[in-house]
């Protein structure tokens, strides 16, 4: 279970609860290994209920994980099950309605921060967080906390090092969606002279010069960690005030980073490495 992210673990719990309820309603026993036929009927019921193909895939992945953990078998590897899931994806292709944020749009947001926060410290905090998120293809869970009282910190001051001559910084991501229990993933970000607040090295240098002692790398002046909700809310407020088009979320920065890399000629493998993707899911951006 430690190999799963919190969100994946929660999704799998929901999936297995739904599967247990489904099989029990047909007189099957949830205490015995599931059969491919039961998984087929479950997937069909999800489709009839109007669930998206991505939801059906997540649910069957949750069933697969639980079955392997409990019984050492995986009924979802049956060829008929795989074919049905492929059919669902073709019938209901997944679309992503989140907008991408370009470097120019992010510059506008960073310039607008003094109008949205109450202190110069908060300007430096959010400038560093936004620029690092964009330059490092970061997921929200990799650098923000769940709540102000969350004792776990995804990043600490020791996880970032600004190299000599301020030419680059290294970021040690200890836990992410694609790496829950392995060695930390080290991301190196180069300085971007002339990029202003978009330069992650300069933005981090200015932020660290005023940052108080605290557990979390990104924290408010009272030491409380920067939360996911706070990051999302400020980003969306800025996008609304600037009248940026589309549905903007924290993932818009990651989408924008991937799209920018593709426009600059980076290969799919290079983008996968930069964004720490384990599949080609980024292509739909």
PDB file of C-alpha atoms in Angstrom, residues 62-174:
ATOM      1  CA  UNK A  62      -8.354  -0.937  -8.034  1.00  0.00           C
ATOM      2  CA  UNK A  63      -9.963  -4.380  -8.256  1.00  0.00           C
ATOM      3  CA  UNK A  64      -6.776  -5.774  -9.826  1.00  0.00           C
ATOM      4  CA  UNK A  65      -4.589  -4.334  -7.071  1.00  0.00           C
ATOM      5  CA  UNK A  66      -6.833  -5.713  -4.318  1.00  0.00           C
ATOM      6  CA  UNK A  67      -7.144  -9.158  -5.916  1.00  0.00           C
ATOM      7  CA  UNK A  68      -3.370  -9.497  -6.336  1.00  0.00           C
ATOM      8  CA  UNK A  69      -2.829  -8.367  -2.754  1.00  0.00           C
ATOM      9  CA  UNK A  70      -5.465 -10.723  -1.285  1.00  0.00           C
ATOM     10  CA  UNK A  71      -5.386 -13.759  -3.570  1.00  0.00           C
ATOM     11  CA  UNK A  72      -2.312 -13.423  -5.786  1.00  0.00           C
ATOM     12  CA  UNK A  73      -4.418 -13.380  -8.959  1.00  0.00           C
ATOM     13  CA  UNK A  74      -5.526 -10.678 -11.397  1.00  0.00           C
ATOM     14  CA  UNK A  75      -8.813 -11.316 -13.246  1.00  0.00           C
ATOM     15  CA  UNK A  76      -8.477  -8.063 -15.196  1.00  0.00           C
ATOM     16  CA  UNK A  77      -5.645  -9.566 -17.284  1.00  0.00           C
ATOM     17  CA  UNK A  78      -8.198 -11.724 -19.076  1.00  0.00           C
ATOM     18  CA  UNK A  79      -8.240 -10.917 -22.804  1.00  0.00           C
ATOM     19  CA  UNK A  80     -12.018 -10.379 -22.845  1.00  0.00           C
ATOM     20  CA  UNK A  81     -11.784  -7.850 -19.986  1.00  0.00           C
ATOM     21  CA  UNK A  82      -9.012  -5.956 -21.773  1.00  0.00           C
ATOM     22  CA  UNK A  83     -11.043  -5.870 -24.976  1.00  0.00           C
ATOM     23  CA  UNK A  84     -14.116  -4.476 -23.194  1.00  0.00           C
ATOM     24  CA  UNK A  85     -12.051  -1.728 -21.547  1.00  0.00           C
ATOM     25  CA  UNK A  86     -10.510  -0.795 -24.913  1.00  0.00           C
ATOM     26  CA  UNK A  87     -14.015  -0.628 -26.356  1.00  0.00           C
ATOM     27  CA  UNK A  88     -15.128   1.723 -23.576  1.00  0.00           C
ATOM     28  CA  UNK A  89     -12.201   4.031 -24.262  1.00  0.00           C
ATOM     29  CA  UNK A  90     -13.052   4.173 -27.964  1.00  0.00           C
ATOM     30  CA  UNK A  91     -16.749   4.746 -27.283  1.00  0.00           C
ATOM     31  CA  UNK A  92     -16.119   7.421 -24.657  1.00  0.00           C
ATOM     32  CA  UNK A  93     -12.711   9.003 -25.250  1.00  0.00           C
ATOM     33  CA  UNK A  94     -11.454  11.054 -22.333  1.00  0.00           C
ATOM     34  CA  UNK A  95     -11.051  14.778 -22.846  1.00  0.00           C
ATOM     35  CA  UNK A  96      -9.133  17.181 -20.649  1.00  0.00           C
ATOM     36  CA  UNK A  97     -10.860  20.542 -20.288  1.00  0.00           C
ATOM     37  CA  UNK A  98      -8.142  22.137 -18.188  1.00  0.00           C
ATOM     38  CA  UNK A  99      -6.454  25.058 -19.924  1.00  0.00           C
ATOM     39  CA  UNK A 100      -2.720  25.276 -20.345  1.00  0.00           C
ATOM     40  CA  UNK A 101      -0.819  28.251 -18.982  1.00  0.00           C
ATOM     41  CA  UNK A 102       1.868  29.597 -21.276  1.00  0.00           C
ATOM     42  CA  UNK A 103       5.003  31.310 -20.034  1.00  0.00           C
ATOM     43  CA  UNK A 104       3.491  34.660 -21.055  1.00  0.00           C
ATOM     44  CA  UNK A 105       0.303  33.959 -19.075  1.00  0.00           C
ATOM     45  CA  UNK A 106       2.364  32.980 -16.038  1.00  0.00           C
ATOM     46  CA  UNK A 107       4.327  36.230 -16.346  1.00  0.00           C
ATOM     47  CA  UNK A 108       1.033  38.122 -16.198  1.00  0.00           C
ATOM     48  CA  UNK A 109      -0.010  36.200 -13.087  1.00  0.00           C
ATOM     49  CA  UNK A 110       3.310  36.836 -11.336  1.00  0.00           C
ATOM     50  CA  UNK A 111       3.129  40.548 -12.157  1.00  0.00           C
ATOM     51  CA  UNK A 112      -0.401  40.659 -10.711  1.00  0.00           C
ATOM     52  CA  UNK A 113       0.480  38.937  -7.395  1.00  0.00           C
ATOM     53  CA  UNK A 114       1.004  42.208  -5.424  1.00  0.00           C
ATOM     54  CA  UNK A 115      -2.678  42.998  -6.089  1.00  0.00           C
ATOM     55  CA  UNK A 116      -3.807  39.688  -4.575  1.00  0.00           C
ATOM     56  CA  UNK A 117      -1.651  39.112  -1.482  1.00  0.00           C
ATOM     57  CA  UNK A 118      -1.082  41.235   1.599  1.00  0.00           C
ATOM     58  CA  UNK A 119       2.699  41.339   1.979  1.00  0.00           C
ATOM     59  CA  UNK A 120       5.941  41.368   0.032  1.00  0.00           C
ATOM     60  CA  UNK A 121       6.817  38.082   1.706  1.00  0.00           C
ATOM     61  CA  UNK A 122       3.722  36.421   0.208  1.00  0.00           C
ATOM     62  CA  UNK A 123       4.680  37.794  -3.225  1.00  0.00           C
ATOM     63  CA  UNK A 124       8.084  36.102  -2.937  1.00  0.00           C
ATOM     64  CA  UNK A 125       6.499  32.889  -1.619  1.00  0.00           C
ATOM     65  CA  UNK A 126       3.987  32.510  -4.446  1.00  0.00           C
ATOM     66  CA  UNK A 127       6.423  33.710  -7.116  1.00  0.00           C
ATOM     67  CA  UNK A 128       8.846  30.967  -6.082  1.00  0.00           C
ATOM     68  CA  UNK A 129       6.086  28.343  -5.854  1.00  0.00           C
ATOM     69  CA  UNK A 130       4.550  29.208  -9.240  1.00  0.00           C
ATOM     70  CA  UNK A 131       7.860  29.462 -11.093  1.00  0.00           C
ATOM     71  CA  UNK A 132       9.213  26.248  -9.566  1.00  0.00           C
ATOM     72  CA  UNK A 133       5.966  24.423 -10.348  1.00  0.00           C
ATOM     73  CA  UNK A 134       6.161  25.493 -13.998  1.00  0.00           C
ATOM     74  CA  UNK A 135       9.889  24.959 -14.549  1.00  0.00           C
ATOM     75  CA  UNK A 136       9.933  21.611 -12.738  1.00  0.00           C
ATOM     76  CA  UNK A 137       6.696  20.155 -14.186  1.00  0.00           C
ATOM     77  CA  UNK A 138       5.586  19.715 -10.565  1.00  0.00           C
ATOM     78  CA  UNK A 139       2.390  18.060  -9.406  1.00  0.00           C
ATOM     79  CA  UNK A 140       0.566  19.893  -6.632  1.00  0.00           C
ATOM     80  CA  UNK A 141       1.107  17.053  -4.140  1.00  0.00           C
ATOM     81  CA  UNK A 142       4.868  17.215  -4.699  1.00  0.00           C
ATOM     82  CA  UNK A 143       5.351  20.625  -3.095  1.00  0.00           C
ATOM     83  CA  UNK A 144       2.237  21.665  -1.121  1.00  0.00           C
ATOM     84  CA  UNK A 145       0.603  20.286   2.042  1.00  0.00           C
ATOM     85  CA  UNK A 146      -2.925  18.971   2.457  1.00  0.00           C
ATOM     86  CA  UNK A 147      -3.721  21.425   5.269  1.00  0.00           C
ATOM     87  CA  UNK A 148      -2.109  23.931   7.617  1.00  0.00           C
ATOM     88  CA  UNK A 149      -1.958  21.238  10.311  1.00  0.00           C
ATOM     89  CA  UNK A 150      -0.539  18.526   8.036  1.00  0.00           C
ATOM     90  CA  UNK A 151       2.521  17.137   9.820  1.00  0.00           C
ATOM     91  CA  UNK A 152       3.921  15.609   6.636  1.00  0.00           C
ATOM     92  CA  UNK A 153       5.899  17.911   4.395  1.00  0.00           C
ATOM     93  CA  UNK A 154       6.447  16.975   0.739  1.00  0.00           C
ATOM     94  CA  UNK A 155       9.468  19.289   0.506  1.00  0.00           C
ATOM     95  CA  UNK A 156      11.805  20.722   3.157  1.00  0.00           C
ATOM     96  CA  UNK A 157      14.563  23.311   3.001  1.00  0.00           C
ATOM     97  CA  UNK A 158      17.117  20.488   2.706  1.00  0.00           C
ATOM     98  CA  UNK A 159      15.474  19.313  -0.515  1.00  0.00           C
ATOM     99  CA  UNK A 160      16.564  22.359  -2.526  1.00  0.00           C
ATOM    100  CA  UNK A 161      20.134  23.430  -3.236  1.00  0.00           C
ATOM    101  CA  UNK A 162      21.151  26.489  -5.234  1.00  0.00           C
ATOM    102  CA  UNK A 163      24.409  25.650  -6.969  1.00  0.00           C
ATOM    103  CA  UNK A 164      27.485  27.857  -7.096  1.00  0.00           C
ATOM    104  CA  UNK A 165      27.266  31.051  -9.122  1.00  0.00           C
ATOM    105  CA  UNK A 166      23.435  30.708  -8.941  1.00  0.00           C
ATOM    106  CA  UNK A 167      23.516  28.935 -12.312  1.00  0.00           C
ATOM    107  CA  UNK A 168      21.081  26.183 -11.327  1.00  0.00           C
ATOM    108  CA  UNK A 169      19.271  24.530  -8.458  1.00  0.00           C
ATOM    109  CA  UNK A 170      18.552  20.935  -7.590  1.00  0.00           C
ATOM    110  CA  UNK A 171      15.252  19.780  -6.147  1.00  0.00           C
ATOM    111  CA  UNK A 172      14.963  16.412  -4.419  1.00  0.00           C
ATOM    112  CA  UNK A 173      11.396  15.118  -4.754  1.00  0.00           C
ATOM    113  CA  UNK A 174      11.077  12.478  -2.055  1.00  0.00           C
TER     114      UNK A 174
END
